[in-house]
Amino acid sequence: AQKITQTQPGMFVQEKEAVTLDCTYDTSDPSYGLFWYKQPSSGEMIFLIYQGSYDQQNATEGRYSLNFQKARKSANLVISASQLGDSAMYFCAFRGGSNYKLTFGKGTLLTVNP
Amino acid sequence: KAGVTQTPRYLIKTRGQQVTLSCSPISGHRSVSWYQQTPGQGLQFLFEYFSETQRNKGNFPGRFSGRQFSNSRSEMNVSTLELGDSALYLCASSLGWEVEAPRGTEAFFGQGTRLTVV
């Protein structure tokens, strides 16, 4: 079974600074996808970024980028120029093969300080 | 285009009752997945429907069931509610099959239904 690990229960960052949220995974699937979601206190899960296992380049979406190191089985999220509105829970999720089930990590609570 | 719509947003039920939650996916998406989120267990997969057929199922008791209609809208039902069923129930919408662009595998979530069992 796949396993997703987010080792940082909480992170603090100053406004306008960059922050890296860690995510490692364990799988034997040759084809898989990795996702990052943001969940504000309202509860909605907001899709941020996706990385496919065969993608040659690291994914980027605006201020979000994914540092994908396939050999190390890590998919860290980098948020550049943090904003106060970035304060939320962040979840890393894994999808393997043709299975559309997402397996989530425990999440990291990010707090952006002014 | 419209996002994923879940109704109702909040629900309070009594132990032993049953409840039905609804999810309308993004237009054109044929896969709908359901997740339960609790502080103790985190986000757990319940089941996934594609073209009215259940494709995947998580490790939940038979009290949890679902279905999908021809318009891709999905409902989730929980019978004989227990206190431990109190949770945020999230629905995710996807195209449902691999397409050339990697976007085919993306899952977009609704705002969730917060169920409280008393």
PDB file of N, CA, C and O in Angstrom, chain B residues 56-113:
ATOM      1  N   ASN B  56     -13.784   1.938  -7.106  1.00  0.00           N
ATOM      2  CA  ASN B  56     -12.901   1.700  -5.969  1.00  0.00           C
ATOM      3  C   ASN B  56     -13.676   1.909  -4.678  1.00  0.00           C
ATOM      4  O   ASN B  56     -14.606   2.707  -4.622  1.00  0.00           O
ATOM      5  N   LYS B  57     -13.256   1.185  -3.649  1.00  0.00           N
ATOM      6  CA  LYS B  57     -13.925   1.314  -2.364  1.00  0.00           C
ATOM      7  C   LYS B  57     -12.881   1.288  -1.267  1.00  0.00           C
ATOM      8  O   LYS B  57     -11.939   0.489  -1.313  1.00  0.00           O
ATOM      9  N   GLY B  58     -13.059   2.140  -0.277  1.00  0.00           N
ATOM     10  CA  GLY B  58     -12.155   2.169   0.862  1.00  0.00           C
ATOM     11  C   GLY B  58     -12.619   1.215   1.942  1.00  0.00           C
ATOM     12  O   GLY B  58     -13.557   0.442   1.766  1.00  0.00           O
ATOM     13  N   ASN B  59     -11.941   1.269   3.078  1.00  0.00           N
ATOM     14  CA  ASN B  59     -12.229   0.359   4.178  1.00  0.00           C
ATOM     15  C   ASN B  59     -13.223   0.950   5.156  1.00  0.00           C
ATOM     16  O   ASN B  59     -12.879   1.299   6.293  1.00  0.00           O
ATOM     17  N   PHE B  60     -14.426   1.075   4.731  1.00  0.00           N
ATOM     18  CA  PHE B  60     -15.498   1.578   5.569  1.00  0.00           C
ATOM     19  C   PHE B  60     -16.598   0.527   5.655  1.00  0.00           C
ATOM     20  O   PHE B  60     -16.782  -0.275   4.739  1.00  0.00           O
ATOM     21  N   PRO B  61     -17.352   0.537   6.775  1.00  0.00           N
ATOM     22  CA  PRO B  61     -18.428  -0.456   6.905  1.00  0.00           C
ATOM     23  C   PRO B  61     -19.530  -0.245   5.881  1.00  0.00           C
ATOM     24  O   PRO B  61     -19.638   0.801   5.250  1.00  0.00           O
ATOM     25  N   GLY B  62     -20.361  -1.260   5.727  1.00  0.00           N
ATOM     26  CA  GLY B  62     -21.433  -1.241   4.747  1.00  0.00           C
ATOM     27  C   GLY B  62     -22.480  -0.165   4.985  1.00  0.00           C
ATOM     28  O   GLY B  62     -23.305   0.094   4.107  1.00  0.00           O
ATOM     29  N   ARG B  63     -22.430   0.474   6.160  1.00  0.00           N
ATOM     30  CA  ARG B  63     -23.377   1.566   6.434  1.00  0.00           C
ATOM     31  C   ARG B  63     -23.139   2.753   5.487  1.00  0.00           C
ATOM     32  O   ARG B  63     -24.003   3.590   5.292  1.00  0.00           O
ATOM     33  N   PHE B  64     -21.941   2.788   4.934  1.00  0.00           N
ATOM     34  CA  PHE B  64     -21.584   3.855   3.991  1.00  0.00           C
ATOM     35  C   PHE B  64     -21.799   3.340   2.566  1.00  0.00           C
ATOM     36  O   PHE B  64     -21.224   2.323   2.177  1.00  0.00           O
ATOM     37  N   SER B  65     -22.623   4.013   1.847  1.00  0.00           N
ATOM     38  CA  SER B  65     -22.894   3.596   0.474  1.00  0.00           C
ATOM     39  C   SER B  65     -23.011   4.827  -0.407  1.00  0.00           C
ATOM     40  O   SER B  65     -23.125   5.952   0.084  1.00  0.00           O
ATOM     41  N   GLY B  66     -22.977   4.582  -1.691  1.00  0.00           N
ATOM     42  CA  GLY B  66     -23.086   5.711  -2.604  1.00  0.00           C
ATOM     43  C   GLY B  66     -23.683   5.279  -3.921  1.00  0.00           C
ATOM     44  O   GLY B  66     -23.927   4.085  -4.160  1.00  0.00           O
ATOM     45  N   ARG B  67     -23.913   6.250  -4.748  1.00  0.00           N
ATOM     46  CA  ARG B  67     -24.345   5.967  -6.111  1.00  0.00           C
ATOM     47  C   ARG B  67     -24.048   7.168  -6.992  1.00  0.00           C
ATOM     48  O   ARG B  67     -23.820   8.276  -6.489  1.00  0.00           O
ATOM     49  N   GLN B  68     -24.078   6.919  -8.279  1.00  0.00           N
ATOM     50  CA  GLN B  68     -23.852   8.003  -9.233  1.00  0.00           C
ATOM     51  C   GLN B  68     -24.931   7.931 -10.301  1.00  0.00           C
ATOM     52  O   GLN B  68     -25.291   6.843 -10.772  1.00  0.00           O
ATOM     53  N   PHE B  69     -25.416   9.072 -10.680  1.00  0.00           N
ATOM     54  CA  PHE B  69     -26.481   9.161 -11.663  1.00  0.00           C
ATOM     55  C   PHE B  69     -25.905   9.400 -13.061  1.00  0.00           C
ATOM     56  O   PHE B  69     -24.710   9.673 -13.217  1.00  0.00           O
ATOM     57  N   SER B  70     -26.781   9.310 -14.051  1.00  0.00           N
ATOM     58  CA  SER B  70     -26.330   9.431 -15.445  1.00  0.00           C
ATOM     59  C   SER B  70     -25.746  10.809 -15.751  1.00  0.00           C
ATOM     60  O   SER B  70     -24.954  10.960 -16.677  1.00  0.00           O
ATOM     61  N   ASN B  71     -26.097  11.804 -14.965  1.00  0.00           N
ATOM     62  CA  ASN B  71     -25.538  13.144 -15.179  1.00  0.00           C
ATOM     63  C   ASN B  71     -24.263  13.361 -14.353  1.00  0.00           C
ATOM     64  O   ASN B  71     -23.784  14.472 -14.244  1.00  0.00           O
ATOM     65  N   SER B  72     -23.734  12.275 -13.790  1.00  0.00           N
ATOM     66  CA  SER B  72     -22.495  12.245 -12.990  1.00  0.00           C
ATOM     67  C   SER B  72     -22.665  12.745 -11.561  1.00  0.00           C
ATOM     68  O   SER B  72     -21.736  12.608 -10.780  1.00  0.00           O
ATOM     69  N   ARG B  73     -23.796  13.304 -11.243  1.00  0.00           N
ATOM     70  CA  ARG B  73     -24.032  13.686  -9.852  1.00  0.00           C
ATOM     71  C   ARG B  73     -23.992  12.445  -8.967  1.00  0.00           C
ATOM     72  O   ARG B  73     -24.370  11.351  -9.394  1.00  0.00           O
ATOM     73  N   SER B  74     -23.483  12.633  -7.760  1.00  0.00           N
ATOM     74  CA  SER B  74     -23.333  11.484  -6.875  1.00  0.00           C
ATOM     75  C   SER B  74     -23.970  11.776  -5.518  1.00  0.00           C
ATOM     76  O   SER B  74     -24.033  12.939  -5.084  1.00  0.00           O
ATOM     77  N   GLU B  75     -24.437  10.743  -4.896  1.00  0.00           N
ATOM     78  CA  GLU B  75     -24.948  10.832  -3.534  1.00  0.00           C
ATOM     79  C   GLU B  75     -24.211   9.817  -2.668  1.00  0.00           C
ATOM     80  O   GLU B  75     -23.840   8.735  -3.134  1.00  0.00           O
ATOM     81  N   MET B  76     -24.036  10.202  -1.416  1.00  0.00           N
ATOM     82  CA  MET B  76     -23.462   9.301  -0.432  1.00  0.00           C
ATOM     83  C   MET B  76     -24.467   9.155   0.693  1.00  0.00           C
ATOM     84  O   MET B  76     -25.049  10.149   1.143  1.00  0.00           O
ATOM     85  N   ASN B  77     -24.668   7.929   1.143  1.00  0.00           N
ATOM     86  CA  ASN B  77     -25.629   7.657   2.196  1.00  0.00           C
ATOM     87  C   ASN B  77     -24.931   6.988   3.371  1.00  0.00           C
ATOM     88  O   ASN B  77     -24.088   6.099   3.179  1.00  0.00           O
ATOM     89  N   VAL B  78     -25.267   7.423   4.552  1.00  0.00           N
ATOM     90  CA  VAL B  78     -24.776   6.761   5.762  1.00  0.00           C
ATOM     91  C   VAL B  78     -26.000   6.376   6.585  1.00  0.00           C
ATOM     92  O   VAL B  78     -26.816   7.239   6.940  1.00  0.00           O
ATOM     93  N   SER B  79     -26.136   5.095   6.846  1.00  0.00           N
ATOM     94  CA  SER B  79     -27.271   4.624   7.630  1.00  0.00           C
ATOM     95  C   SER B  79     -26.839   4.382   9.076  1.00  0.00           C
ATOM     96  O   SER B  79     -25.644   4.240   9.365  1.00  0.00           O
ATOM     97  N   THR B  80     -27.796   4.342   9.957  1.00  0.00           N
ATOM     98  CA  THR B  80     -27.559   4.061  11.379  1.00  0.00           C
ATOM     99  C   THR B  80     -26.354   4.851  11.884  1.00  0.00           C
ATOM    100  O   THR B  80     -25.323   4.296  12.278  1.00  0.00           O
ATOM    101  N   LEU B  81     -26.489   6.139  11.863  1.00  0.00           N
ATOM    102  CA  LEU B  81     -25.380   7.022  12.213  1.00  0.00           C
ATOM    103  C   LEU B  81     -24.842   6.756  13.612  1.00  0.00           C
ATOM    104  O   LEU B  81     -25.592   6.487  14.552  1.00  0.00           O
ATOM    105  N   GLU B  82     -23.523   6.862  13.722  1.00  0.00           N
ATOM    106  CA  GLU B  82     -22.825   6.740  15.004  1.00  0.00           C
ATOM    107  C   GLU B  82     -22.117   8.065  15.285  1.00  0.00           C
ATOM    108  O   GLU B  82     -21.846   8.840  14.367  1.00  0.00           O
ATOM    109  N   LEU B  83     -21.798   8.280  16.558  1.00  0.00           N
ATOM    110  CA  LEU B  83     -21.128   9.519  16.932  1.00  0.00           C
ATOM    111  C   LEU B  83     -19.820   9.688  16.158  1.00  0.00           C
ATOM    112  O   LEU B  83     -19.450  10.801  15.767  1.00  0.00           O
ATOM    113  N   GLY B  84     -19.149   8.575  15.912  1.00  0.00           N
ATOM    114  CA  GLY B  84     -17.868   8.615  15.210  1.00  0.00           C
ATOM    115  C   GLY B  84     -17.974   8.977  13.736  1.00  0.00           C
ATOM    116  O   GLY B  84     -16.950   9.171  13.081  1.00  0.00           O
ATOM    117  N   ASP B  85     -19.184   9.069  13.229  1.00  0.00           N
ATOM    118  CA  ASP B  85     -19.371   9.464  11.825  1.00  0.00           C
ATOM    119  C   ASP B  85     -19.305  10.979  11.660  1.00  0.00           C
ATOM    120  O   ASP B  85     -19.315  11.476  10.527  1.00  0.00           O
ATOM    121  N   SER B  86     -19.247  11.701  12.771  1.00  0.00           N
ATOM    122  CA  SER B  86     -19.112  13.158  12.696  1.00  0.00           C
ATOM    123  C   SER B  86     -17.809  13.503  12.000  1.00  0.00           C
ATOM    124  O   SER B  86     -16.727  13.063  12.422  1.00  0.00           O
ATOM    125  N   ALA B  87     -17.897  14.245  10.924  1.00  0.00           N
ATOM    126  CA  ALA B  87     -16.719  14.506  10.098  1.00  0.00           C
ATOM    127  C   ALA B  87     -17.058  15.513   9.011  1.00  0.00           C
ATOM    128  O   ALA B  87     -18.228  15.863   8.819  1.00  0.00           O
ATOM    129  N   LEU B  88     -16.014  15.933   8.316  1.00  0.00           N
ATOM    130  CA  LEU B  88     -16.185  16.710   7.091  1.00  0.00           C
ATOM    131  C   LEU B  88     -16.138  15.711   5.937  1.00  0.00           C
ATOM    132  O   LEU B  88     -15.168  14.959   5.812  1.00  0.00           O
ATOM    133  N   TYR B  89     -17.179  15.673   5.128  1.00  0.00           N
ATOM    134  CA  TYR B  89     -17.226  14.770   3.989  1.00  0.00           C
ATOM    135  C   TYR B  89     -16.963  15.576   2.725  1.00  0.00           C
ATOM    136  O   TYR B  89     -17.700  16.505   2.400  1.00  0.00           O
ATOM    137  N   LEU B  90     -15.918  15.177   2.035  1.00  0.00           N
ATOM    138  CA  LEU B  90     -15.478  15.902   0.843  1.00  0.00           C
ATOM    139  C   LEU B  90     -15.692  15.063  -0.402  1.00  0.00           C
ATOM    140  O   LEU B  90     -15.464  13.852  -0.399  1.00  0.00           O
ATOM    141  N   CYS B  91     -16.110  15.725  -1.439  1.00  0.00           N
ATOM    142  CA  CYS B  91     -16.327  15.083  -2.726  1.00  0.00           C
ATOM    143  C   CYS B  91     -15.293  15.646  -3.700  1.00  0.00           C
ATOM    144  O   CYS B  91     -15.003  16.849  -3.680  1.00  0.00           O
ATOM    145  N   ALA B  92     -14.724  14.775  -4.519  1.00  0.00           N
ATOM    146  CA  ALA B  92     -13.734  15.204  -5.512  1.00  0.00           C
ATOM    147  C   ALA B  92     -14.187  14.797  -6.903  1.00  0.00           C
ATOM    148  O   ALA B  92     -14.709  13.705  -7.105  1.00  0.00           O
ATOM    149  N   SER B  93     -13.947  15.668  -7.853  1.00  0.00           N
ATOM    150  CA  SER B  93     -14.372  15.473  -9.242  1.00  0.00           C
ATOM    151  C   SER B  93     -13.143  15.380 -10.137  1.00  0.00           C
ATOM    152  O   SER B  93     -12.196  16.158  -9.996  1.00  0.00           O
ATOM    153  N   SER B  94     -13.155  14.392 -11.050  1.00  0.00           N
ATOM    154  CA  SER B  94     -12.050  14.233 -12.009  1.00  0.00           C
ATOM    155  C   SER B  94     -12.621  13.857 -13.366  1.00  0.00           C
ATOM    156  O   SER B  94     -13.739  13.357 -13.445  1.00  0.00           O
ATOM    157  N   LEU B  95     -11.811  14.056 -14.403  1.00  0.00           N
ATOM    158  CA  LEU B  95     -12.242  13.591 -15.721  1.00  0.00           C
ATOM    159  C   LEU B  95     -12.503  12.090 -15.681  1.00  0.00           C
ATOM    160  O   LEU B  95     -13.446  11.600 -16.255  1.00  0.00           O
ATOM    161  N   GLY B  96     -11.599  11.373 -15.010  1.00  0.00           N
ATOM    162  CA  GLY B  96     -11.865   9.962 -14.780  1.00  0.00           C
ATOM    163  C   GLY B  96     -11.095   9.008 -15.662  1.00  0.00           C
ATOM    164  O   GLY B  96     -11.168   7.810 -15.475  1.00  0.00           O
ATOM    165  N   TRP B  97     -10.325   9.507 -16.600  1.00  0.00           N
ATOM    166  CA  TRP B  97      -9.497   8.612 -17.398  1.00  0.00           C
ATOM    167  C   TRP B  97      -8.240   9.354 -17.827  1.00  0.00           C
ATOM    168  O   TRP B  97      -8.185  10.565 -17.831  1.00  0.00           O
ATOM    169  N   GLU B  98      -7.229   8.574 -18.192  1.00  0.00           N
ATOM    170  CA  GLU B  98      -5.967   9.171 -18.575  1.00  0.00           C
ATOM    171  C   GLU B  98      -6.124   9.868 -19.922  1.00  0.00           C
ATOM    172  O   GLU B  98      -6.626   9.310 -20.867  1.00  0.00           O
ATOM    173  N   VAL B  99      -5.704  11.083 -19.986  1.00  0.00           N
ATOM    174  CA  VAL B  99      -5.720  11.804 -21.254  1.00  0.00           C
ATOM    175  C   VAL B  99      -4.293  12.236 -21.543  1.00  0.00           C
ATOM    176  O   VAL B  99      -3.415  12.115 -20.720  1.00  0.00           O
ATOM    177  N   GLU B 100      -4.059  12.722 -22.712  1.00  0.00           N
ATOM    178  CA  GLU B 100      -2.703  13.087 -23.092  1.00  0.00           C
ATOM    179  C   GLU B 100      -2.130  14.123 -22.148  1.00  0.00           C
ATOM    180  O   GLU B 100      -1.000  14.035 -21.717  1.00  0.00           O
ATOM    181  N   ALA B 101      -2.924  15.106 -21.840  1.00  0.00           N
ATOM    182  CA  ALA B 101      -2.448  16.120 -20.908  1.00  0.00           C
ATOM    183  C   ALA B 101      -2.548  15.562 -19.499  1.00  0.00           C
ATOM    184  O   ALA B 101      -3.482  14.859 -19.170  1.00  0.00           O
ATOM    185  N   PRO B 102      -1.586  15.856 -18.659  1.00  0.00           N
ATOM    186  CA  PRO B 102      -1.628  15.321 -17.289  1.00  0.00           C
ATOM    187  C   PRO B 102      -2.816  15.797 -16.503  1.00  0.00           C
ATOM    188  O   PRO B 102      -3.153  15.221 -15.482  1.00  0.00           O
ATOM    189  N   ARG B 103      -3.501  16.827 -16.988  1.00  0.00           N
ATOM    190  CA  ARG B 103      -4.622  17.368 -16.237  1.00  0.00           C
ATOM    191  C   ARG B 103      -5.748  16.373 -16.073  1.00  0.00           C
ATOM    192  O   ARG B 103      -6.643  16.558 -15.266  1.00  0.00           O
ATOM    193  N   GLY B 104      -5.746  15.309 -16.851  1.00  0.00           N
ATOM    194  CA  GLY B 104      -6.822  14.338 -16.737  1.00  0.00           C
ATOM    195  C   GLY B 104      -6.896  13.672 -15.388  1.00  0.00           C
ATOM    196  O   GLY B 104      -7.933  13.149 -15.011  1.00  0.00           O
ATOM    197  N   THR B 105      -5.792  13.691 -14.664  1.00  0.00           N
ATOM    198  CA  THR B 105      -5.791  12.991 -13.386  1.00  0.00           C
ATOM    199  C   THR B 105      -6.055  13.924 -12.210  1.00  0.00           C
ATOM    200  O   THR B 105      -6.121  13.477 -11.082  1.00  0.00           O
ATOM    201  N   GLU B 106      -6.205  15.180 -12.461  1.00  0.00           N
ATOM    202  CA  GLU B 106      -6.401  16.115 -11.351  1.00  0.00           C
ATOM    203  C   GLU B 106      -7.765  15.926 -10.701  1.00  0.00           C
ATOM    204  O   GLU B 106      -8.749  15.642 -11.368  1.00  0.00           O
ATOM    205  N   ALA B 107      -7.788  16.088  -9.400  1.00  0.00           N
ATOM    206  CA  ALA B 107      -9.039  15.990  -8.653  1.00  0.00           C
ATOM    207  C   ALA B 107      -9.336  17.335  -8.016  1.00  0.00           C
ATOM    208  O   ALA B 107      -8.475  17.911  -7.359  1.00  0.00           O
ATOM    209  N   PHE B 108     -10.554  17.794  -8.222  1.00  0.00           N
ATOM    210  CA  PHE B 108     -10.989  19.079  -7.665  1.00  0.00           C
ATOM    211  C   PHE B 108     -12.083  18.817  -6.635  1.00  0.00           C
ATOM    212  O   PHE B 108     -13.023  18.073  -6.893  1.00  0.00           O
ATOM    213  N   PHE B 109     -11.942  19.464  -5.497  1.00  0.00           N
ATOM    214  CA  PHE B 109     -12.831  19.189  -4.377  1.00  0.00           C
ATOM    215  C   PHE B 109     -13.901  20.254  -4.216  1.00  0.00           C
ATOM    216  O   PHE B 109     -13.708  21.421  -4.586  1.00  0.00           O
ATOM    217  N   GLY B 110     -15.011  19.833  -3.631  1.00  0.00           N
ATOM    218  CA  GLY B 110     -16.042  20.761  -3.216  1.00  0.00           C
ATOM    219  C   GLY B 110     -15.716  21.313  -1.841  1.00  0.00           C
ATOM    220  O   GLY B 110     -14.670  21.008  -1.260  1.00  0.00           O
ATOM    221  N   GLN B 111     -16.623  22.131  -1.312  1.00  0.00           N
ATOM    222  CA  GLN B 111     -16.394  22.755  -0.013  1.00  0.00           C
ATOM    223  C   GLN B 111     -16.683  21.811   1.142  1.00  0.00           C
ATOM    224  O   GLN B 111     -16.316  22.092   2.278  1.00  0.00           O
ATOM    225  N   GLY B 112     -17.305  20.686   0.847  1.00  0.00           N
ATOM    226  CA  GLY B 112     -17.539  19.700   1.888  1.00  0.00           C
ATOM    227  C   GLY B 112     -18.871  19.858   2.594  1.00  0.00           C
ATOM    228  O   GLY B 112     -19.495  20.921   2.564  1.00  0.00           O
ATOM    229  N   THR B 113     -19.294  18.782   3.209  1.00  0.00           N
ATOM    230  CA  THR B 113     -20.464  18.782   4.091  1.00  0.00           C
ATOM    231  C   THR B 113     -19.983  18.422   5.483  1.00  0.00           C
ATOM    232  O   THR B 113     -19.365  17.375   5.664  1.00  0.00           O
TER     233      THR B 113
END
